[in-house]
Amino acid sequence: MKKLFLVLMIAAVFVSCKKNDTTSVQPETEKAYAEVSFNINQIIPEASREDFPFNLPECSDTDPVTADIVIMDGEGDDATEVFNGTVSLYSLPGDENLYTQAIKLDLVGCDPESTEPCCNTFYVTEFYVKNADGVIIYAAPAAGSDAQGFLDYPERMLNREIVICEFTKYQFDIDVLCYEEAYYTEFGFVWFNVNEVVLCQVCFFGDICLNEYPWYEGDWAPMTPAFDMPAIFQVWAEKWNPDFDNGDGTFGRWEVVEAYFDDAGAPIYSNLSWLGAGEPLCVPFADYLNKEDRYRVNMNVWMPTDPQTMGWVPYYFTAELVIDDCDYSELDLDGNGVVEFVIGGCQENPENVGGQYYYNPGRELNGAIVPGSN
């Protein structure tokens, strides 16, 4: 039967003596506090139990260096975190035990005029021991978890109630088991995948080349009509989700990115406030590092829908916006950092026309915008 380490934190309570010298008065501004530390002893128990659904993980050969500890002021959703941090471990000459640095906890509700000691109740809710590389090698199992079934003493488990009083030093027990990340479920832990993501700014600028001037004439028009005018538009996007199960053996679908809309459902990103002139509209796109992100870019362009009537007319880019490490050069055709497009026939270049809407004339067709929605 293989043996594994069970780290047992043995407690003792040390109460500091209060001075009786009446000439020494405690400053009224001193806040009541208490100190908590842990005395850690390594014990080798019999590791495997025939009636338990899993075996304990192997113990690490690396040395414990620090402990991550979380202490709360109560139980349930209303509890407040009073300590969440890392403390160092140390040993004394000739002593095989490990010790933690003392943790200073402020006490609340203390009356400096009272002769009764002021005490608060706390709960240790998380306790992890790490090696020099920051890897968890011991952990106290969560309450009710399978791994907690290996422990025999409730008073040395997580979520136990500890009562500490002002100007007193304590050491408490807590049992921790050898730990490997593969056993996080058995320990009752919930780990979150940490995905590194940056927001990349993609800038857009467009032109409208007019054939029907009368449609833009009148006080209602956004600007004086001209042959080549800056396009006024909104931008929103859909993103490809490769993990969506379509239920027919296939995976993946396009999903609208809700972050591009306000609570009323209107697109947030628009150049209407400056009538599209003089500068591009820059829009953030999420770029998950070490992963290719695929977007379909949609636009609503402010233009006449019939004489004397203006409105948002939908268009979309036929080419996908593929972002990899903030590189979107497939749509930035001239490398100036701006995705450009033209609506209308500013130059004769029939081979580049996608419908009547296309990128700047003279370039090969790559991501034309066309009427309608994706």
mmCIF file of C-alpha atoms in Angstrom:
data_model
loop_
_atom_site.group_PDB
_atom_site.id
_atom_site.type_symbol
_atom_site.label_atom_id
_atom_site.label_comp_id
_atom_site.label_asym_id
_atom_site.label_seq_id
_atom_site.Cartn_x
_atom_site.Cartn_y
_atom_site.Cartn_z
ATOM 1 C CA MET A 1 0.000 0.000 0.000
ATOM 2 C CA LYS A 2 1.697 3.202 -1.119
ATOM 3 C CA LYS A 3 2.231 5.971 1.361
ATOM 4 C CA LEU A 4 1.426 9.626 0.878
ATOM 5 C CA PHE A 5 2.019 12.719 2.960
ATOM 6 C CA LEU A 6 -0.743 14.200 5.048
ATOM 7 C CA VAL A 7 0.243 17.587 6.345
ATOM 8 C CA LEU A 8 -1.244 18.262 9.750
ATOM 9 C CA MET A 9 -1.199 21.682 11.267
ATOM 10 C CA ILE A 10 -1.044 21.271 15.036
ATOM 11 C CA ALA A 11 -2.388 24.189 17.029
ATOM 12 C CA ALA A 12 -1.662 25.716 20.316
ATOM 13 C CA VAL A 13 -3.020 28.877 21.796
ATOM 14 C CA PHE A 14 -0.677 31.406 23.263
ATOM 15 C CA VAL A 15 -2.213 34.291 25.151
ATOM 16 C CA SER A 16 -0.013 37.287 25.670
ATOM 17 C CA CYS A 17 0.138 38.756 29.148
ATOM 18 C CA LYS A 18 -1.348 42.187 29.681
ATOM 19 C CA LYS A 19 0.711 44.621 31.689
ATOM 20 C CA ASN A 20 -0.680 45.648 35.049
ATOM 21 C CA ASP A 21 1.455 48.780 35.171
ATOM 22 C CA THR A 22 -1.110 51.571 35.359
ATOM 23 C CA THR A 23 1.410 54.059 34.048
ATOM 24 C CA SER A 24 1.453 52.293 30.707
ATOM 25 C CA VAL A 25 -1.786 53.108 28.923
ATOM 26 C CA GLN A 26 -2.769 51.499 25.600
ATOM 27 C CA PRO A 27 -3.231 54.269 23.004
ATOM 28 C CA GLU A 28 -6.873 54.839 22.217
ATOM 29 C CA THR A 29 -6.080 54.945 18.495
ATOM 30 C CA GLU A 30 -4.657 51.409 18.472
ATOM 31 C CA LYS A 31 -7.014 49.138 16.615
ATOM 32 C CA ALA A 32 -7.901 45.799 18.179
ATOM 33 C CA TYR A 33 -6.334 42.853 16.398
ATOM 34 C CA ALA A 34 -5.209 39.265 16.844
ATOM 35 C CA GLU A 35 -2.571 37.136 15.163
ATOM 36 C CA VAL A 36 -3.081 33.686 13.639
ATOM 37 C CA SER A 37 -0.312 31.353 12.477
ATOM 38 C CA PHE A 38 -0.035 27.686 11.559
ATOM 39 C CA ASN A 39 2.281 25.017 12.857
ATOM 40 C CA ILE A 40 2.713 22.388 10.133
ATOM 41 C CA ASN A 41 3.863 18.837 10.825
ATOM 42 C CA GLN A 42 4.440 16.249 8.102
ATOM 43 C CA ILE A 43 2.991 12.846 8.861
ATOM 44 C CA ILE A 44 3.065 9.679 6.710
ATOM 45 C CA PRO A 45 -0.246 7.795 6.961
ATOM 46 C CA GLU A 46 -1.459 4.717 5.103
ATOM 47 C CA ALA A 47 -2.546 6.268 1.837
ATOM 48 C CA SER A 48 -5.066 3.969 0.167
ATOM 49 C CA ARG A 49 -8.505 2.988 1.409
ATOM 50 C CA GLU A 50 -10.269 0.041 -0.178
ATOM 51 C CA ASP A 51 -13.746 1.543 0.201
ATOM 52 C CA PHE A 52 -12.952 4.956 -1.270
ATOM 53 C CA PRO A 53 -13.795 5.790 -4.913
ATOM 54 C CA PHE A 54 -10.331 7.096 -5.819
ATOM 55 C CA ASN A 55 -6.742 7.000 -4.647
ATOM 56 C CA LEU A 56 -4.929 10.019 -3.359
ATOM 57 C CA PRO A 57 -2.508 11.739 -5.713
ATOM 58 C CA GLU A 58 1.197 11.144 -5.363
ATOM 59 C CA CYS A 59 3.053 13.562 -3.109
ATOM 60 C CA SER A 60 5.447 15.999 -4.710
ATOM 61 C CA ASP A 61 9.188 15.688 -4.158
ATOM 62 C CA THR A 62 9.483 19.480 -4.100
ATOM 63 C CA ASP A 63 9.630 21.495 -0.899
ATOM 64 C CA PRO A 64 6.697 23.532 0.395
ATOM 65 C CA VAL A 65 7.554 27.225 0.352
ATOM 66 C CA THR A 66 4.377 29.293 0.707
ATOM 67 C CA ALA A 67 0.738 28.928 1.709
ATOM 68 C CA ASP A 68 -2.224 30.673 0.067
ATOM 69 C CA ILE A 69 -4.932 31.239 2.665
ATOM 70 C CA VAL A 70 -8.441 32.715 2.558
ATOM 71 C CA ILE A 71 -10.200 33.712 5.789
ATOM 72 C CA MET A 72 -13.797 34.974 5.967
ATOM 73 C CA ASP A 73 -15.723 36.738 8.713
ATOM 74 C CA GLY A 74 -18.737 34.476 8.387
ATOM 75 C CA GLU A 75 -20.532 31.821 6.365
ATOM 76 C CA GLY A 76 -22.783 32.117 3.324
ATOM 77 C CA ASP A 77 -23.159 34.757 0.633
ATOM 78 C CA ASP A 78 -23.055 37.657 3.096
ATOM 79 C CA ALA A 79 -19.592 36.755 4.420
ATOM 80 C CA THR A 80 -16.747 39.198 3.836
ATOM 81 C CA GLU A 81 -13.200 38.249 2.959
ATOM 82 C CA VAL A 82 -10.834 39.489 5.681
ATOM 83 C CA PHE A 83 -7.664 37.872 4.378
ATOM 84 C CA ASN A 84 -6.687 36.523 0.994
ATOM 85 C CA GLY A 85 -2.969 36.246 0.551
ATOM 86 C CA THR A 86 0.256 34.302 0.536
ATOM 87 C CA VAL A 87 2.415 33.702 3.599
ATOM 88 C CA SER A 88 5.888 32.202 3.758
ATOM 89 C CA LEU A 89 6.761 28.935 5.467
ATOM 90 C CA TYR A 90 9.844 28.418 7.613
ATOM 91 C CA SER A 91 11.357 25.842 9.966
ATOM 92 C CA LEU A 92 13.453 26.043 13.119
ATOM 93 C CA PRO A 93 16.819 24.341 13.725
ATOM 94 C CA GLY A 94 16.327 20.789 14.942
ATOM 95 C CA ASP A 95 12.569 20.973 14.349
ATOM 96 C CA GLU A 96 10.997 19.053 11.455
ATOM 97 C CA ASN A 97 7.828 21.130 11.646
ATOM 98 C CA LEU A 98 6.978 23.931 9.246
ATOM 99 C CA TYR A 99 5.574 27.247 10.421
ATOM 100 C CA THR A 100 3.742 30.052 8.660
ATOM 101 C CA GLN A 101 4.171 33.717 9.134
ATOM 102 C CA ALA A 102 1.611 35.225 11.472
ATOM 103 C CA ILE A 103 -1.480 36.741 9.899
ATOM 104 C CA LYS A 104 -2.765 39.902 11.552
ATOM 105 C CA LEU A 105 -6.562 40.121 11.604
ATOM 106 C CA ASP A 106 -8.331 43.312 12.624
ATOM 107 C CA LEU A 107 -11.233 42.867 15.030
ATOM 108 C CA VAL A 108 -14.470 44.833 14.797
ATOM 109 C CA GLY A 109 -17.010 45.929 17.384
ATOM 110 C CA CYS A 110 -14.452 46.317 20.163
ATOM 111 C CA ASP A 111 -15.110 48.780 22.994
ATOM 112 C CA PRO A 112 -11.827 50.148 24.379
ATOM 113 C CA GLU A 113 -13.602 51.023 27.632
ATOM 114 C CA SER A 114 -14.855 47.496 28.250
ATOM 115 C CA THR A 115 -13.056 45.178 30.656
ATOM 116 C CA GLU A 116 -14.297 42.153 28.714
ATOM 117 C CA PRO A 117 -12.063 40.786 25.929
ATOM 118 C CA CYS A 118 -13.221 41.582 22.415
ATOM 119 C CA CYS A 119 -13.506 38.448 20.242
ATOM 120 C CA ASN A 120 -14.502 37.809 16.621
ATOM 121 C CA THR A 121 -15.385 34.620 14.768
ATOM 122 C CA PHE A 122 -13.636 33.701 11.528
ATOM 123 C CA TYR A 123 -13.609 30.813 9.053
ATOM 124 C CA VAL A 124 -10.678 29.438 7.068
ATOM 125 C CA THR A 125 -12.242 28.647 3.685
ATOM 126 C CA GLU A 126 -9.211 27.921 1.467
ATOM 127 C CA PHE A 127 -5.721 26.654 2.204
ATOM 128 C CA TYR A 128 -3.143 25.701 -0.438
ATOM 129 C CA VAL A 129 0.552 24.933 0.028
ATOM 130 C CA LYS A 130 2.818 25.731 -2.943
ATOM 131 C CA ASN A 131 6.379 24.973 -3.952
ATOM 132 C CA ALA A 132 8.955 27.469 -5.213
ATOM 133 C CA ASP A 133 7.418 27.360 -8.718
ATOM 134 C CA GLY A 134 3.993 28.335 -7.395
ATOM 135 C CA VAL A 135 2.531 24.848 -7.967
ATOM 136 C CA ILE A 136 0.028 23.578 -5.398
ATOM 137 C CA ILE A 137 1.474 20.459 -3.750
ATOM 138 C CA TYR A 138 -0.858 20.224 -0.722
ATOM 139 C CA ALA A 139 -4.440 21.398 -0.317
ATOM 140 C CA ALA A 140 -7.193 21.315 2.264
ATOM 141 C CA PRO A 141 -10.181 19.628 0.565
ATOM 142 C CA ALA A 142 -13.386 21.617 0.279
ATOM 143 C CA ALA A 143 -16.220 20.807 2.661
ATOM 144 C CA GLY A 144 -18.240 17.811 1.471
ATOM 145 C CA SER A 145 -15.744 16.805 -1.218
ATOM 146 C CA ASP A 146 -14.681 13.221 -1.832
ATOM 147 C CA ALA A 147 -11.138 13.947 -0.729
ATOM 148 C CA GLN A 148 -12.351 15.240 2.612
ATOM 149 C CA GLY A 149 -13.418 11.680 3.349
ATOM 150 C CA PHE A 150 -9.759 10.899 3.977
ATOM 151 C CA LEU A 151 -9.706 13.268 6.933
ATOM 152 C CA ASP A 152 -10.856 12.225 10.379
ATOM 153 C CA TYR A 153 -11.034 15.397 12.447
ATOM 154 C CA PRO A 154 -13.728 17.973 11.576
ATOM 155 C CA GLU A 155 -12.088 20.549 13.801
ATOM 156 C CA ARG A 156 -9.048 20.492 11.497
ATOM 157 C CA MET A 157 -10.958 20.849 8.209
ATOM 158 C CA LEU A 158 -11.962 23.852 6.116
ATOM 159 C CA ASN A 159 -14.844 26.083 7.176
ATOM 160 C CA ARG A 160 -14.292 25.314 10.839
ATOM 161 C CA GLU A 161 -15.204 28.144 13.169
ATOM 162 C CA ILE A 162 -12.305 29.861 14.934
ATOM 163 C CA VAL A 163 -12.793 32.450 17.662
ATOM 164 C CA ILE A 164 -9.948 34.858 18.338
ATOM 165 C CA CYS A 165 -9.719 37.668 20.864
ATOM 166 C CA GLU A 166 -7.859 40.965 20.842
ATOM 167 C CA PHE A 167 -4.105 41.160 21.378
ATOM 168 C CA THR A 168 -3.777 37.380 21.410
ATOM 169 C CA LYS A 169 -1.666 35.046 19.295
ATOM 170 C CA TYR A 170 -3.129 31.759 18.063
ATOM 171 C CA GLN A 171 -2.062 28.672 16.200
ATOM 172 C CA PHE A 172 -4.753 26.426 14.714
ATOM 173 C CA ASP A 173 -4.874 22.967 13.188
ATOM 174 C CA ILE A 174 -5.765 22.251 9.588
ATOM 175 C CA ASP A 175 -5.215 19.038 7.641
ATOM 176 C CA VAL A 176 -4.046 19.154 4.040
ATOM 177 C CA LEU A 177 -3.570 16.325 1.568
ATOM 178 C CA CYS A 178 -1.020 15.888 -1.172
ATOM 179 C CA TYR A 179 -2.450 17.439 -4.289
ATOM 180 C CA GLU A 180 -2.225 17.247 -8.071
ATOM 181 C CA GLU A 181 -4.290 19.366 -10.443
ATOM 182 C CA ALA A 182 -5.879 16.318 -12.041
ATOM 183 C CA TYR A 183 -7.707 15.701 -8.744
ATOM 184 C CA TYR A 184 -9.384 19.107 -8.511
ATOM 185 C CA THR A 185 -12.888 17.602 -8.807
ATOM 186 C CA GLU A 186 -12.319 15.159 -5.952
ATOM 187 C CA PHE A 187 -11.055 18.039 -3.817
ATOM 188 C CA GLY A 188 -14.238 19.997 -4.534
ATOM 189 C CA PHE A 189 -12.409 22.805 -6.327
ATOM 190 C CA VAL A 190 -13.581 24.805 -9.326
ATOM 191 C CA TRP A 191 -10.768 26.010 -11.555
ATOM 192 C CA PHE A 192 -11.269 28.535 -14.324
ATOM 193 C CA ASN A 193 -9.345 28.401 -17.549
ATOM 194 C CA VAL A 194 -7.380 31.612 -17.851
ATOM 195 C CA ASN A 195 -7.569 32.812 -21.427
ATOM 196 C CA GLU A 196 -5.296 35.672 -22.364
ATOM 197 C CA VAL A 197 -7.240 38.128 -24.467
ATOM 198 C CA VAL A 198 -6.425 41.580 -25.787
ATOM 199 C CA LEU A 199 -8.686 44.100 -27.469
ATOM 200 C CA CYS A 200 -7.469 44.989 -30.942
ATOM 201 C CA GLN A 201 -8.593 48.227 -32.512
ATOM 202 C CA VAL A 202 -9.754 47.877 -36.102
ATOM 203 C CA CYS A 203 -10.444 51.156 -37.899
ATOM 204 C CA PHE A 204 -12.862 51.676 -40.804
ATOM 205 C CA PHE A 205 -13.282 54.498 -43.295
ATOM 206 C CA GLY A 206 -15.632 54.660 -46.247
ATOM 207 C CA ASP A 207 -16.617 56.844 -49.193
ATOM 208 C CA ILE A 208 -19.919 57.232 -51.017
ATOM 209 C CA CYS A 209 -19.807 58.246 -54.669
ATOM 210 C CA LEU A 210 -23.111 59.806 -55.686
ATOM 211 C CA ASN A 211 -25.010 59.332 -58.875
ATOM 212 C CA GLU A 212 -28.330 60.707 -57.620
ATOM 213 C CA TYR A 213 -27.602 64.168 -56.160
ATOM 214 C CA PRO A 214 -31.269 65.131 -55.713
ATOM 215 C CA TRP A 215 -31.673 62.350 -53.150
ATOM 216 C CA TYR A 216 -29.229 64.182 -50.881
ATOM 217 C CA GLU A 217 -30.486 67.729 -51.431
ATOM 218 C CA GLY A 218 -32.466 69.631 -48.810
ATOM 219 C CA ASP A 219 -32.119 70.782 -45.210
ATOM 220 C CA TRP A 220 -32.694 67.251 -44.011
ATOM 221 C CA ALA A 221 -29.482 65.956 -45.651
ATOM 222 C CA PRO A 222 -26.533 65.282 -43.312
ATOM 223 C CA MET A 223 -24.098 67.334 -45.413
ATOM 224 C CA THR A 224 -23.753 69.179 -48.710
ATOM 225 C CA PRO A 225 -23.858 66.598 -51.488
ATOM 226 C CA ALA A 226 -20.710 66.012 -53.496
ATOM 227 C CA PHE A 227 -19.400 63.459 -55.933
ATOM 228 C CA ASP A 228 -17.286 61.762 -53.225
ATOM 229 C CA MET A 229 -18.570 62.020 -49.637
ATOM 230 C CA PRO A 230 -17.450 60.282 -46.441
ATOM 231 C CA ALA A 231 -19.714 57.397 -45.490
ATOM 232 C CA ILE A 232 -21.650 57.624 -42.212
ATOM 233 C CA PHE A 233 -22.045 54.159 -40.756
ATOM 234 C CA GLN A 234 -22.415 51.879 -37.735
ATOM 235 C CA VAL A 235 -20.376 48.698 -37.195
ATOM 236 C CA TRP A 236 -21.291 45.456 -35.452
ATOM 237 C CA ALA A 237 -20.045 41.910 -35.828
ATOM 238 C CA GLU A 238 -20.719 38.217 -35.579
ATOM 239 C CA LYS A 239 -18.108 35.756 -34.335
ATOM 240 C CA TRP A 240 -17.579 32.146 -35.324
ATOM 241 C CA ASN A 241 -18.129 29.718 -32.443
ATOM 242 C CA PRO A 242 -16.455 26.439 -33.494
ATOM 243 C CA ASP A 243 -17.661 24.554 -30.390
ATOM 244 C CA PHE A 244 -21.411 24.977 -30.896
ATOM 245 C CA ASP A 245 -23.103 21.584 -31.348
ATOM 246 C CA ASN A 246 -25.651 21.781 -34.142
ATOM 247 C CA GLY A 247 -27.140 18.434 -33.099
ATOM 248 C CA ASP A 248 -26.562 16.809 -36.466
ATOM 249 C CA GLY A 249 -22.969 15.771 -36.002
ATOM 250 C CA THR A 250 -21.609 19.138 -37.110
ATOM 251 C CA PHE A 251 -20.175 21.933 -35.016
ATOM 252 C CA GLY A 252 -19.885 25.688 -35.351
ATOM 253 C CA ARG A 253 -22.114 28.666 -36.028
ATOM 254 C CA TRP A 254 -21.967 32.449 -36.335
ATOM 255 C CA GLU A 255 -23.122 34.306 -33.230
ATOM 256 C CA VAL A 256 -23.899 38.000 -32.831
ATOM 257 C CA VAL A 257 -21.464 39.720 -30.436
ATOM 258 C CA GLU A 258 -23.787 41.411 -27.956
ATOM 259 C CA ALA A 259 -21.062 43.790 -26.750
ATOM 260 C CA TYR A 260 -21.569 45.860 -29.924
ATOM 261 C CA PHE A 261 -25.114 46.853 -28.927
ATOM 262 C CA ASP A 262 -26.625 48.995 -26.202
ATOM 263 C CA ASP A 263 -29.514 47.936 -23.962
ATOM 264 C CA ALA A 264 -32.011 49.124 -26.563
ATOM 265 C CA GLY A 265 -30.403 46.954 -29.249
ATOM 266 C CA ALA A 266 -28.785 49.804 -31.205
ATOM 267 C CA PRO A 267 -25.189 49.510 -32.424
ATOM 268 C CA ILE A 268 -22.762 51.390 -30.161
ATOM 269 C CA TYR A 269 -20.004 52.145 -32.662
ATOM 270 C CA SER A 270 -20.884 54.864 -35.165
ATOM 271 C CA ASN A 271 -19.217 57.862 -36.816
ATOM 272 C CA LEU A 272 -22.487 59.808 -37.073
ATOM 273 C CA SER A 273 -21.357 62.360 -34.473
ATOM 274 C CA TRP A 274 -18.594 63.637 -36.787
ATOM 275 C CA LEU A 275 -20.434 62.803 -40.043
ATOM 276 C CA GLY A 276 -17.677 60.385 -41.028
ATOM 277 C CA ALA A 277 -15.330 63.154 -42.120
ATOM 278 C CA GLY A 278 -11.644 63.436 -41.361
ATOM 279 C CA GLU A 279 -11.028 60.330 -39.269
ATOM 280 C CA PRO A 280 -11.882 56.622 -39.272
ATOM 281 C CA LEU A 281 -14.231 54.814 -36.924
ATOM 282 C CA CYS A 282 -12.201 52.495 -34.690
ATOM 283 C CA VAL A 283 -13.891 49.446 -33.175
ATOM 284 C CA PRO A 284 -12.501 46.954 -30.625
ATOM 285 C CA PHE A 285 -12.358 43.255 -31.474
ATOM 286 C CA ALA A 286 -11.369 40.585 -28.958
ATOM 287 C CA ASP A 287 -8.230 38.671 -29.883
ATOM 288 C CA TYR A 288 -7.666 35.520 -27.841
ATOM 289 C CA LEU A 289 -3.935 34.906 -27.848
ATOM 290 C CA ASN A 290 -2.680 31.664 -29.386
ATOM 291 C CA LYS A 291 -5.993 31.374 -31.206
ATOM 292 C CA GLU A 292 -7.399 32.588 -34.505
ATOM 293 C CA ASP A 293 -10.546 34.720 -34.156
ATOM 294 C CA ARG A 294 -12.985 34.924 -37.061
ATOM 295 C CA TYR A 295 -15.525 37.741 -37.411
ATOM 296 C CA ARG A 296 -18.117 38.775 -39.966
ATOM 297 C CA VAL A 297 -18.342 42.563 -40.055
ATOM 298 C CA ASN A 298 -21.733 44.176 -40.611
ATOM 299 C CA MET A 299 -22.489 47.839 -41.308
ATOM 300 C CA ASN A 300 -25.490 50.096 -41.307
ATOM 301 C CA VAL A 301 -24.829 53.027 -43.660
ATOM 302 C CA TRP A 302 -26.729 56.323 -43.317
ATOM 303 C CA MET A 303 -28.021 57.103 -46.809
ATOM 304 C CA PRO A 304 -31.207 57.828 -48.696
ATOM 305 C CA THR A 305 -33.659 54.996 -49.084
ATOM 306 C CA ASP A 306 -35.706 57.084 -51.523
ATOM 307 C CA PRO A 307 -35.813 60.809 -52.411
ATOM 308 C CA GLN A 308 -36.000 62.984 -49.290
ATOM 309 C CA THR A 309 -35.773 59.963 -46.940
ATOM 310 C CA MET A 310 -32.662 58.997 -45.023
ATOM 311 C CA GLY A 311 -32.148 55.814 -43.014
ATOM 312 C CA TRP A 312 -29.745 53.098 -41.915
ATOM 313 C CA VAL A 313 -29.228 50.675 -44.776
ATOM 314 C CA PRO A 314 -27.573 47.313 -43.963
ATOM 315 C CA TYR A 315 -24.397 46.052 -45.665
ATOM 316 C CA TYR A 316 -21.851 43.421 -44.854
ATOM 317 C CA PHE A 317 -18.309 42.481 -45.783
ATOM 318 C CA THR A 318 -18.174 39.353 -47.896
ATOM 319 C CA ALA A 319 -14.684 38.542 -46.611
ATOM 320 C CA GLU A 320 -14.203 37.505 -42.992
ATOM 321 C CA LEU A 321 -12.201 39.607 -40.571
ATOM 322 C CA VAL A 322 -9.588 37.171 -39.275
ATOM 323 C CA ILE A 323 -7.608 38.457 -36.290
ATOM 324 C CA ASP A 324 -4.464 36.689 -35.154
ATOM 325 C CA ASP A 325 -2.258 38.543 -32.657
ATOM 326 C CA CYS A 326 -4.037 41.767 -33.683
ATOM 327 C CA ASP A 327 -3.093 41.241 -37.326
ATOM 328 C CA TYR A 328 -5.982 41.929 -39.713
ATOM 329 C CA SER A 329 -3.946 42.624 -42.843
ATOM 330 C CA GLU A 330 -6.306 40.550 -45.001
ATOM 331 C CA LEU A 331 -8.789 43.443 -44.879
ATOM 332 C CA ASP A 332 -6.269 46.270 -44.543
ATOM 333 C CA LEU A 333 -5.276 46.131 -48.170
ATOM 334 C CA ASP A 334 -2.803 49.013 -48.304
ATOM 335 C CA GLY A 335 -1.329 48.399 -44.843
ATOM 336 C CA ASN A 336 -2.203 51.831 -43.443
ATOM 337 C CA GLY A 337 -4.070 50.405 -40.448
ATOM 338 C CA VAL A 338 -7.506 51.305 -41.844
ATOM 339 C CA VAL A 339 -10.052 49.024 -43.518
ATOM 340 C CA GLU A 340 -11.397 51.125 -46.382
ATOM 341 C CA PHE A 341 -14.420 50.711 -48.608
ATOM 342 C CA VAL A 342 -16.298 52.601 -51.317
ATOM 343 C CA ILE A 343 -20.008 52.679 -52.055
ATOM 344 C CA GLY A 344 -20.735 53.654 -55.615
ATOM 345 C CA GLY A 345 -18.616 53.957 -58.753
ATOM 346 C CA CYS A 346 -15.910 56.497 -57.942
ATOM 347 C CA GLN A 347 -13.787 55.056 -60.737
ATOM 348 C CA GLU A 348 -14.533 52.733 -63.557
ATOM 349 C CA ASN A 349 -13.113 49.397 -62.565
ATOM 350 C CA PRO A 350 -15.787 46.815 -63.298
ATOM 351 C CA GLU A 351 -13.707 43.783 -62.418
ATOM 352 C CA ASN A 352 -13.440 44.983 -58.820
ATOM 353 C CA VAL A 353 -17.130 45.561 -58.253
ATOM 354 C CA GLY A 354 -19.008 43.320 -55.818
ATOM 355 C CA GLY A 355 -22.547 44.388 -56.592
ATOM 356 C CA GLN A 356 -22.066 48.172 -56.637
ATOM 357 C CA TYR A 357 -20.057 48.160 -53.412
ATOM 358 C CA TYR A 358 -16.388 47.347 -53.182
ATOM 359 C CA TYR A 359 -13.028 48.290 -51.684
ATOM 360 C CA ASN A 360 -11.027 51.183 -53.048
ATOM 361 C CA PRO A 361 -10.906 50.931 -56.850
ATOM 362 C CA GLY A 362 -7.753 49.616 -58.460
ATOM 363 C CA ARG A 363 -7.195 46.778 -55.979
ATOM 364 C CA GLU A 364 -8.089 43.150 -56.333
ATOM 365 C CA LEU A 365 -11.468 42.199 -54.957
ATOM 366 C CA ASN A 366 -10.956 41.086 -51.359
ATOM 367 C CA GLY A 367 -13.843 41.522 -48.983
ATOM 368 C CA ALA A 368 -16.333 43.583 -50.933
ATOM 369 C CA ILE A 369 -19.305 44.958 -49.023
ATOM 370 C CA VAL A 370 -22.725 44.185 -50.420
ATOM 371 C CA PRO A 371 -26.283 45.168 -49.475
ATOM 372 C CA GLY A 372 -28.171 43.215 -46.859
ATOM 373 C CA SER A 373 -27.181 41.253 -43.754
ATOM 374 C CA ASN A 374 -25.118 38.116 -43.267
#
